[in-house]
PDB file of C-alpha atoms and ligand atoms in Angstrom:
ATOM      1  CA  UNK E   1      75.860 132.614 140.589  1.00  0.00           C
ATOM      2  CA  UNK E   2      75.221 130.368 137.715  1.00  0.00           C
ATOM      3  CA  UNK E   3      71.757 129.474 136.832  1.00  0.00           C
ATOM      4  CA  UNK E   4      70.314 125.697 137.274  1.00  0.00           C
ATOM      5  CA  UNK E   5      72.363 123.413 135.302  1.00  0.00           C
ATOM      6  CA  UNK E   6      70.646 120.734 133.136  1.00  0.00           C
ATOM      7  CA  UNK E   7      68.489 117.801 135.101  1.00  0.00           C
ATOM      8  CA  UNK E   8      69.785 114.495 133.524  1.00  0.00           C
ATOM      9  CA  UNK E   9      66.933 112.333 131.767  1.00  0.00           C
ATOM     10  CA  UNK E  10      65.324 109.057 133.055  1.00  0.00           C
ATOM     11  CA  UNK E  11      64.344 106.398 130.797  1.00  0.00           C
ATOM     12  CA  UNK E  12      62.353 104.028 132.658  1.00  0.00           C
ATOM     13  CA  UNK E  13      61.299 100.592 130.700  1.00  0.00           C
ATOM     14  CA  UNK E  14      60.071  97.096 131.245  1.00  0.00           C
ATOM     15  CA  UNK E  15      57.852  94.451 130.043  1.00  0.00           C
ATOM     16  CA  UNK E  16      54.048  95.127 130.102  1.00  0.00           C
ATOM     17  CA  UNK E  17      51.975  94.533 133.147  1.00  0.00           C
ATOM     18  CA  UNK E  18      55.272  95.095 135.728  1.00  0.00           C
ATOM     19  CA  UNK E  19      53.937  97.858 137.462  1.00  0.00           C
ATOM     20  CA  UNK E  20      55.659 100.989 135.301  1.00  0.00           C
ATOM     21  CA  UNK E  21      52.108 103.028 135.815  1.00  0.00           C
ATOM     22  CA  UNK E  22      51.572 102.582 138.971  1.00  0.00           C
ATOM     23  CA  UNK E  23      55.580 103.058 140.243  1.00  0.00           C
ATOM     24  CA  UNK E  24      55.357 106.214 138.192  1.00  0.00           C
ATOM     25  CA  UNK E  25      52.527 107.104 139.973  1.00  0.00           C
ATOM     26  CA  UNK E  26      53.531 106.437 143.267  1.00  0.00           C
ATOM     27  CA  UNK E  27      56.853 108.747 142.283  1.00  0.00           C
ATOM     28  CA  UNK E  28      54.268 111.210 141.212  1.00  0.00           C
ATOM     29  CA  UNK E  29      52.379 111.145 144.591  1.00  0.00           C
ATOM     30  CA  UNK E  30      55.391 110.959 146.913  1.00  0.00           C
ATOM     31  CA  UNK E  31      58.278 113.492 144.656  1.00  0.00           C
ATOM     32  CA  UNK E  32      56.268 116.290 143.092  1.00  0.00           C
ATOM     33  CA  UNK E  33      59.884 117.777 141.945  1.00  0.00           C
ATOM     34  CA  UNK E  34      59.940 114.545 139.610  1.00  0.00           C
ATOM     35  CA  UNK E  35      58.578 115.629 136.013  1.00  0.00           C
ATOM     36  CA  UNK E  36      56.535 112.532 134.472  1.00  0.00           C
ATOM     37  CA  UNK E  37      56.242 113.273 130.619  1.00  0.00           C
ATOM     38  CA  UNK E  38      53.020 112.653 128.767  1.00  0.00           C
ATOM     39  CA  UNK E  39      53.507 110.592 126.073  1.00  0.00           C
ATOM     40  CA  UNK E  40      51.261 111.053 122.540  1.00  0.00           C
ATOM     41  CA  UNK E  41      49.061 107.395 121.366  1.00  0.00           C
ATOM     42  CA  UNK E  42      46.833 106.873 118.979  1.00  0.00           C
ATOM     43  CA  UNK E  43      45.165 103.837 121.197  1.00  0.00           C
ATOM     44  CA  UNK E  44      42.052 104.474 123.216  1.00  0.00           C
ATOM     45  CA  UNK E  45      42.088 105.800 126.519  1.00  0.00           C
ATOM     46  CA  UNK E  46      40.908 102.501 129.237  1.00  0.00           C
ATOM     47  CA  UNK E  47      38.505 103.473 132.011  1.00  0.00           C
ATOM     48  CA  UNK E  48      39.766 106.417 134.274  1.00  0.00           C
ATOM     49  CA  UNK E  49      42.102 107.904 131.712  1.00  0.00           C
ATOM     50  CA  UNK E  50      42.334 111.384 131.854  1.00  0.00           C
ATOM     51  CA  UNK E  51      43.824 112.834 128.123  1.00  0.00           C
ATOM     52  CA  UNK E  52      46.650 115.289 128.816  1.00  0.00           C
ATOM     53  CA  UNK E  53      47.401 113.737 132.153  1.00  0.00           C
ATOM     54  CA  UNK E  54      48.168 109.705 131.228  1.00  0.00           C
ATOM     55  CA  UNK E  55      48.806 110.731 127.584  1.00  0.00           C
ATOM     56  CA  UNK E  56      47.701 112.305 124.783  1.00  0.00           C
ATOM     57  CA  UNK E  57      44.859 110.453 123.350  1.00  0.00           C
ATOM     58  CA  UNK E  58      45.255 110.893 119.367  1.00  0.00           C
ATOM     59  CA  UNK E  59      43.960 110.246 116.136  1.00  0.00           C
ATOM     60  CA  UNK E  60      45.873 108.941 113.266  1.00  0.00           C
ATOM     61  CA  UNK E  61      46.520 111.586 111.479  1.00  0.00           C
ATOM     62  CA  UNK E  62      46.801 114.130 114.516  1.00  0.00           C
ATOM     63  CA  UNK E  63      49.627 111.499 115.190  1.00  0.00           C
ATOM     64  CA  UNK E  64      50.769 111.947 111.463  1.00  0.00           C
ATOM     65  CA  UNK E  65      50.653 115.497 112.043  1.00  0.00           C
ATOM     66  CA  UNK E  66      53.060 115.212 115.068  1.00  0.00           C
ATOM     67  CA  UNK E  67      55.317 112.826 113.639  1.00  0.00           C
ATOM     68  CA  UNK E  68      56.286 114.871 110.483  1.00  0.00           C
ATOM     69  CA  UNK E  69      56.474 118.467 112.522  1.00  0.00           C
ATOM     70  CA  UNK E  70      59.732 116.876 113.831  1.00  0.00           C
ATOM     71  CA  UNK E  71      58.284 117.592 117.853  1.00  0.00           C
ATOM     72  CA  UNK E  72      58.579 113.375 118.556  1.00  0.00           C
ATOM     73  CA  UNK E  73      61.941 112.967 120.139  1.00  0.00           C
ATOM     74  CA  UNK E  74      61.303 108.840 119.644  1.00  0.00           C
ATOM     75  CA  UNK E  75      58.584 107.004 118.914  1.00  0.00           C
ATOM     76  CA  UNK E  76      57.123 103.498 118.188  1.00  0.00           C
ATOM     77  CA  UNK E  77      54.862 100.996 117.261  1.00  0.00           C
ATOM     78  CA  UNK E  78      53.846  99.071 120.806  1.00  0.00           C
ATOM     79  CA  UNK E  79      52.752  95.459 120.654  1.00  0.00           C
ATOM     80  CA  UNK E  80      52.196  95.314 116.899  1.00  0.00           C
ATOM     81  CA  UNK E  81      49.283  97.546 117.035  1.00  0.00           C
ATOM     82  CA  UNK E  82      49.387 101.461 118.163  1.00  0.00           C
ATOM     83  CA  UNK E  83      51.996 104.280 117.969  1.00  0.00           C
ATOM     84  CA  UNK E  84      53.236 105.886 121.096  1.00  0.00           C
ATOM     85  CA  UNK E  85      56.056 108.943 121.208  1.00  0.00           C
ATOM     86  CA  UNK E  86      57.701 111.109 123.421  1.00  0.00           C
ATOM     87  CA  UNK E  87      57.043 115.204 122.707  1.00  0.00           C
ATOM     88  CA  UNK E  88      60.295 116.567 122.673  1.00  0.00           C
ATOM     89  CA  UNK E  89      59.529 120.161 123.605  1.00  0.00           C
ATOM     90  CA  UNK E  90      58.541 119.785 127.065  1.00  0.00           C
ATOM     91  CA  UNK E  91      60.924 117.613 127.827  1.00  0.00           C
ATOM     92  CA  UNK E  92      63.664 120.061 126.757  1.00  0.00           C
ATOM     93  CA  UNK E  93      61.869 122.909 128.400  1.00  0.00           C
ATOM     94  CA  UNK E  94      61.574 120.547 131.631  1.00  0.00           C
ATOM     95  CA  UNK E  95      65.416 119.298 131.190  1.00  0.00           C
ATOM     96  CA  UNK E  96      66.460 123.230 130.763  1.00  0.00           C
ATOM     97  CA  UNK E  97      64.810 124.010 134.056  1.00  0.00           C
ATOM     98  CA  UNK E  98      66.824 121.787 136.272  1.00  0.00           C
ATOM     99  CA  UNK E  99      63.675 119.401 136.630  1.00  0.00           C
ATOM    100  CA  UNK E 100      64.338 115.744 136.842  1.00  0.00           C
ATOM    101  CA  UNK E 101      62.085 114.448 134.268  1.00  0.00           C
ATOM    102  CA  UNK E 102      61.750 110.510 133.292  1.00  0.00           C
ATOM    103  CA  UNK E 103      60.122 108.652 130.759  1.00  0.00           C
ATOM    104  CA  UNK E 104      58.016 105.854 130.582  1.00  0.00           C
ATOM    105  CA  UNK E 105      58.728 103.902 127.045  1.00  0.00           C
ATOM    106  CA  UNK E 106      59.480 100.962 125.852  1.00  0.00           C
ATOM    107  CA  UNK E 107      62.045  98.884 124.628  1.00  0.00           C
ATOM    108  CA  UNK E 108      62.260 100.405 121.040  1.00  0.00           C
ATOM    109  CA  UNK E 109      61.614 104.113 122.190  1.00  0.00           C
ATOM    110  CA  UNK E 110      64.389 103.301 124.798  1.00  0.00           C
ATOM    111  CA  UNK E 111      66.721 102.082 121.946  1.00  0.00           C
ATOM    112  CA  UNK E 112      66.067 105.828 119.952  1.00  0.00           C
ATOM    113  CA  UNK E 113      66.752 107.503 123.218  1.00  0.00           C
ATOM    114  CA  UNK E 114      69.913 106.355 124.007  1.00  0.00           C
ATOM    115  CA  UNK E 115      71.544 106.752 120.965  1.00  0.00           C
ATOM    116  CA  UNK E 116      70.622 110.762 120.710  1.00  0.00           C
ATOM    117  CA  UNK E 117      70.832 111.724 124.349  1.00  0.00           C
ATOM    118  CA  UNK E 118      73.324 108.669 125.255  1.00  0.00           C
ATOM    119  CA  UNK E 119      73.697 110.989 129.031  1.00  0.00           C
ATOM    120  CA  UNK E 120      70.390 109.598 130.019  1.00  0.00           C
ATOM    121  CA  UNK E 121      70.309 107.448 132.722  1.00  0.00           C
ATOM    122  CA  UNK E 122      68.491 104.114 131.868  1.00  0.00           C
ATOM    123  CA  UNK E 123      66.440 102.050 134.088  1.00  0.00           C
ATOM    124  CA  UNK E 124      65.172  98.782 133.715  1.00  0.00           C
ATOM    125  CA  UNK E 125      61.654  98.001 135.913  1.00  0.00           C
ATOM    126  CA  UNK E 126      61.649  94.164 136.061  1.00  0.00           C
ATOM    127  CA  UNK E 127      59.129  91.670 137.489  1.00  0.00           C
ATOM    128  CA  UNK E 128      59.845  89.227 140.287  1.00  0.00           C
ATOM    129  CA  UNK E 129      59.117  86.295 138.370  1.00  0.00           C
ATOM    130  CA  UNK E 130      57.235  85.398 134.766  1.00  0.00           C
ATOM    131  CA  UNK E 131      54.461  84.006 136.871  1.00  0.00           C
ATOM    132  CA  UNK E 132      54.150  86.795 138.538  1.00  0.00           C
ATOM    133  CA  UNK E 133      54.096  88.852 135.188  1.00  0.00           C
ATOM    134  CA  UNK E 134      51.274  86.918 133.722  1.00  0.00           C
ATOM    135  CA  UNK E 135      49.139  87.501 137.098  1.00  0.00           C
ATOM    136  CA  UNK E 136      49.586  91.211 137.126  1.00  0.00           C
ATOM    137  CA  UNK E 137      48.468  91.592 133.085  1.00  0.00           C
ATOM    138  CA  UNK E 138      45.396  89.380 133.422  1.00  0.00           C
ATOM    139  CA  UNK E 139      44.572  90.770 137.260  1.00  0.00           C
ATOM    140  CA  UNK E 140      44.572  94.205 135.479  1.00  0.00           C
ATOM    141  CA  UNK E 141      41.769  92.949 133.536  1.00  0.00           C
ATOM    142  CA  UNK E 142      42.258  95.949 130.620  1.00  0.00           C
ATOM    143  CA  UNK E 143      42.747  93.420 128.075  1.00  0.00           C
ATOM    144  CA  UNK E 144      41.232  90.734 125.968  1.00  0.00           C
ATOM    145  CA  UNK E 145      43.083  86.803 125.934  1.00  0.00           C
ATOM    146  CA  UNK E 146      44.299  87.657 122.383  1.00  0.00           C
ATOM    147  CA  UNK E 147      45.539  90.989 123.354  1.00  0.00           C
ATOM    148  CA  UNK E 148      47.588  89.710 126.279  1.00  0.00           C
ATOM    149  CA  UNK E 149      49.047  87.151 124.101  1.00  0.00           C
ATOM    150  CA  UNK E 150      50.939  89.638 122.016  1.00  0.00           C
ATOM    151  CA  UNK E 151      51.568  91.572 124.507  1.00  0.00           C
ATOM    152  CA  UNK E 152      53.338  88.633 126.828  1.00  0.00           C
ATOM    153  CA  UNK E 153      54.881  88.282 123.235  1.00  0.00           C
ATOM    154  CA  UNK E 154      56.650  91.405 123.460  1.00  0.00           C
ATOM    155  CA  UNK E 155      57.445  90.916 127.187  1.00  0.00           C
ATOM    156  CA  UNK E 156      59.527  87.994 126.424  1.00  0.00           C
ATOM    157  CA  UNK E 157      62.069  89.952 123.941  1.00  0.00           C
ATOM    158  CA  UNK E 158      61.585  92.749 126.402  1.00  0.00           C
ATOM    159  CA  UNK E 159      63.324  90.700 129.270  1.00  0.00           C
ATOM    160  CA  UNK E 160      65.874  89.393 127.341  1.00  0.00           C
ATOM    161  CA  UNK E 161      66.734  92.947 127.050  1.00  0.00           C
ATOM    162  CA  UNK E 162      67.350  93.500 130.659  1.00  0.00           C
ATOM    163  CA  UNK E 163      71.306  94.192 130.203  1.00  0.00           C
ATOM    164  CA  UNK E 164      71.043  96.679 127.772  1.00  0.00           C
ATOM    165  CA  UNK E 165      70.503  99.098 131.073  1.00  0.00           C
ATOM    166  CA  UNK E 166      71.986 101.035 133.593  1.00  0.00           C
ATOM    167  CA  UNK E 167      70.066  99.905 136.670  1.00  0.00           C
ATOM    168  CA  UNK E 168      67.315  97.130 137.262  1.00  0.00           C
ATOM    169  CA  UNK E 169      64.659  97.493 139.830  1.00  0.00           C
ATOM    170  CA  UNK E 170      62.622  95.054 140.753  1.00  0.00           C
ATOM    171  CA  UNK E 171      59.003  95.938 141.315  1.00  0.00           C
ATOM    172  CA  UNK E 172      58.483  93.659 144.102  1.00  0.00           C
ATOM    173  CA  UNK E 173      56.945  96.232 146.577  1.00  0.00           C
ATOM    174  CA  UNK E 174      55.770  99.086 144.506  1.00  0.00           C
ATOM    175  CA  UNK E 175      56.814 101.848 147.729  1.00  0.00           C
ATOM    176  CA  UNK E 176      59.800 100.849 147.738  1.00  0.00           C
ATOM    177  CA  UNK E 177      60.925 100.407 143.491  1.00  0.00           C
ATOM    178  CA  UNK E 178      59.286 104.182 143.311  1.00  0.00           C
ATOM    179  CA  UNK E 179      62.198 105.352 146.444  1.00  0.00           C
ATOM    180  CA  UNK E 180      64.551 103.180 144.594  1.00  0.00           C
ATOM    181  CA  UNK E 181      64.147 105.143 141.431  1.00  0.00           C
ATOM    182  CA  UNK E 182      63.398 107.912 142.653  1.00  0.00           C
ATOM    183  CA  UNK E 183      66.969 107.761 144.338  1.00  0.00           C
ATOM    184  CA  UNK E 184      68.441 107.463 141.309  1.00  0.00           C
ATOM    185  CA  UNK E 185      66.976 110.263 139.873  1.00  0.00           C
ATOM    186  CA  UNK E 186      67.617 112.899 142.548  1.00  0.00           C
ATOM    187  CA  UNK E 187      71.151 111.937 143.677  1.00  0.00           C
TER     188      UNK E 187
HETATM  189  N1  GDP F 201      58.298 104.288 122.546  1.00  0.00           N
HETATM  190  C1  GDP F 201      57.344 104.699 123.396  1.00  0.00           C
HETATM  191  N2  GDP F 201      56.672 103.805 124.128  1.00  0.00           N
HETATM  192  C2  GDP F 201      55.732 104.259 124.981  1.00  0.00           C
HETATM  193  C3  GDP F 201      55.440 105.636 125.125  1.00  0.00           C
HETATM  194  N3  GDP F 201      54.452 105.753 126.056  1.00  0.00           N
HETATM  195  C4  GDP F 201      54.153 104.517 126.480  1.00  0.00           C
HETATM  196  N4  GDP F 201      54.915 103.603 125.823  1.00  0.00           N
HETATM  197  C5  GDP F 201      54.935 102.159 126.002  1.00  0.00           C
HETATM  198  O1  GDP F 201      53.833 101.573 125.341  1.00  0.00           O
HETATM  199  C6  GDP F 201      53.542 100.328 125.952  1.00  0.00           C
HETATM  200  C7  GDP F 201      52.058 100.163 126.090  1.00  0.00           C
HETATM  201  O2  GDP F 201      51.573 101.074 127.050  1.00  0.00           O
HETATM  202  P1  GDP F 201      50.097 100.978 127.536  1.00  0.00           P
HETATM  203  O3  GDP F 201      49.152 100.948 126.378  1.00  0.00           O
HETATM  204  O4  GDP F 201      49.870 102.046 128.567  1.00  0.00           O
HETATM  205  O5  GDP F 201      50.007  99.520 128.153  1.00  0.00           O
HETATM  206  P2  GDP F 201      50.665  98.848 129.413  1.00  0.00           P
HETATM  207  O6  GDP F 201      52.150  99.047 129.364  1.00  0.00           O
HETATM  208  O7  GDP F 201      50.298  97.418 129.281  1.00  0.00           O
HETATM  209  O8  GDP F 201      50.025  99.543 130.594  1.00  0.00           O
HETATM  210  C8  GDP F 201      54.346 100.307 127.259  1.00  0.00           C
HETATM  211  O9  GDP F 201      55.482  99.473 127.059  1.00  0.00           O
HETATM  212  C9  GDP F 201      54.768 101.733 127.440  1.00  0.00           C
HETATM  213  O10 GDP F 201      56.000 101.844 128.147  1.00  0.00           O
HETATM  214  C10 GDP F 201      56.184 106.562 124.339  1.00  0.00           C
HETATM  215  O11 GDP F 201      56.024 107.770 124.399  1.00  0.00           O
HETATM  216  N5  GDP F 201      57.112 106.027 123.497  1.00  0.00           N
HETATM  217  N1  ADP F 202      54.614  95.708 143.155  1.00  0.00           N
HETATM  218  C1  ADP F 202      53.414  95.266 142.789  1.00  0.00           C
HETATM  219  N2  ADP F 202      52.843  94.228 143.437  1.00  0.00           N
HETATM  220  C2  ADP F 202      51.629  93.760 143.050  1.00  0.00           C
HETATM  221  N3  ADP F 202      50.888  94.250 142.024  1.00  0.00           N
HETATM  222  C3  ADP F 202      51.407  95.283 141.337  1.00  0.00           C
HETATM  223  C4  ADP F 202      52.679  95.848 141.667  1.00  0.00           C
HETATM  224  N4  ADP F 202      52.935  96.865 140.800  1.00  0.00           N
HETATM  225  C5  ADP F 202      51.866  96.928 139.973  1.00  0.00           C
HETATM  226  N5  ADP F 202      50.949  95.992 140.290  1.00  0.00           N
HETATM  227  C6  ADP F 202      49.667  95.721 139.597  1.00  0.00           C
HETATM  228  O1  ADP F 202      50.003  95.127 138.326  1.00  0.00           O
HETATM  229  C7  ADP F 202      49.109  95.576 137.319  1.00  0.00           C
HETATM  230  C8  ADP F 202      49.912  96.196 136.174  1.00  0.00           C
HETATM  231  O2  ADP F 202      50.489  97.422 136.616  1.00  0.00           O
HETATM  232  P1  ADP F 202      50.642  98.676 135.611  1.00  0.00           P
HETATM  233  O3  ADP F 202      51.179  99.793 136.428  1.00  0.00           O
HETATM  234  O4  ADP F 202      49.377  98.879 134.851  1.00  0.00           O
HETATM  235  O5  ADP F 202      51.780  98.103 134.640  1.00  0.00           O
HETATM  236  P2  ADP F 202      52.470  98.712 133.315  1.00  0.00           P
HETATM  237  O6  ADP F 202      52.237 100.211 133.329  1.00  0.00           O
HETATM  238  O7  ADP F 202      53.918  98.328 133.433  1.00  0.00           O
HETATM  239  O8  ADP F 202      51.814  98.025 132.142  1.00  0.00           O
HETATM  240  C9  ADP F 202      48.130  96.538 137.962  1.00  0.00           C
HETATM  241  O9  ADP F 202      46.927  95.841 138.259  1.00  0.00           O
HETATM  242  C10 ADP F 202      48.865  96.969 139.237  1.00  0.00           C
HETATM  243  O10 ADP F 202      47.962  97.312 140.274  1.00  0.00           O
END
């Protein structure tokens, strides 16, 4: 017998304030054999934020440090302000395994993604409506007026990117987007 072969990669994006936490979390609770990467950020963590299980809460130059070691297999510069990236050695390790693993980026560390591991399966997370956008960011509460500005921004150009992707889901009922993709990434 042949040993596991390769779990494909999931690339799940969308606009800020859809619901990507908390569907990857409900994947989390509900398909343990799912792999949710931790991504590296040099912003601060927001109440309840646990560093090596949301992400990797960074400095500067720890993030500097990353970077030029070559172990980033994309990163970015998120709403103007912070970097976020993507380790690349677990996610190889994970990948190697036979784990299905996904990743929760955005629209720029998408981009990187697809053009060195264009076998990934990409997945679009989108809201039921704009209004219903702008409720979830400011019901959230994690961010200032000023903040959410930039980052509805960046949600616009975000949307517009929609057919860049494999699949959409819409996050209408968080239960069932987290079956839908977790469908996808299991079949
Ligand atoms: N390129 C890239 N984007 C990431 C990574 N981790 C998180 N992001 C994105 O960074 C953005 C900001 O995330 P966050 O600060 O948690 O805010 P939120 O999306 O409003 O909850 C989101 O669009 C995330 O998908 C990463 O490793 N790489
Ligand atoms: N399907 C949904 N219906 C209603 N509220 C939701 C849904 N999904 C997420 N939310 C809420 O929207 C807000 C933003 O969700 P979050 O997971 O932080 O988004 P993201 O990670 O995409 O920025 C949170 O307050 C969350 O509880």
């Amino acid at each position: 017998m042949s040993g596991r072969s390769p779990a494909r990669l999931t690339v799940l994006a969308g606009p800020t304030a859809v619901g990507k936490g908390t569907v990857s979390a409900a994947i989390r609770a509900q398909h343990p054999e799912v792999w949710l990467s931790v991504s590296a950020t040099t912003r601060a963590p927001r109440p309840g934020e646990v560093d090596g299980v949301h992400y990797r809460f960074l400095s500067e130059e720890q993030f500097d440090a990353l970077e030029v070691s070559g172990d980033l297999l994309e990163w970015a510069v998120v709403h103007g302000r912070h970097r976020y990236g993507t380790p690349r050695s677990p996610v190889a390790e994970r990948l190697a395994a036979g784990t299905p693993t996904l990743l929760e980026i955005d629209l720029q560390g998408a981009r990187q993604v697809r053009r060195t591991m264009p076998d990934a399966r990409f997945v679009f997370l989108a809201p039921p409506s704009w209004e219903e956008l702008v409720h979830r960011l400011v019901g959230r509460g994690t961010e200032d007026a000023e903040e959410r500005e930039r980052r509805l921004a960046t949600a616009r150009v975000e949307l517009a990117a929609e057919p860049e992707f494999d699949h959409v889901i819409v996050n209408d009922d968080v239960a069932r987007a987290a079956e839908e993709l977790a469908h996808l990434m299991t079949e």
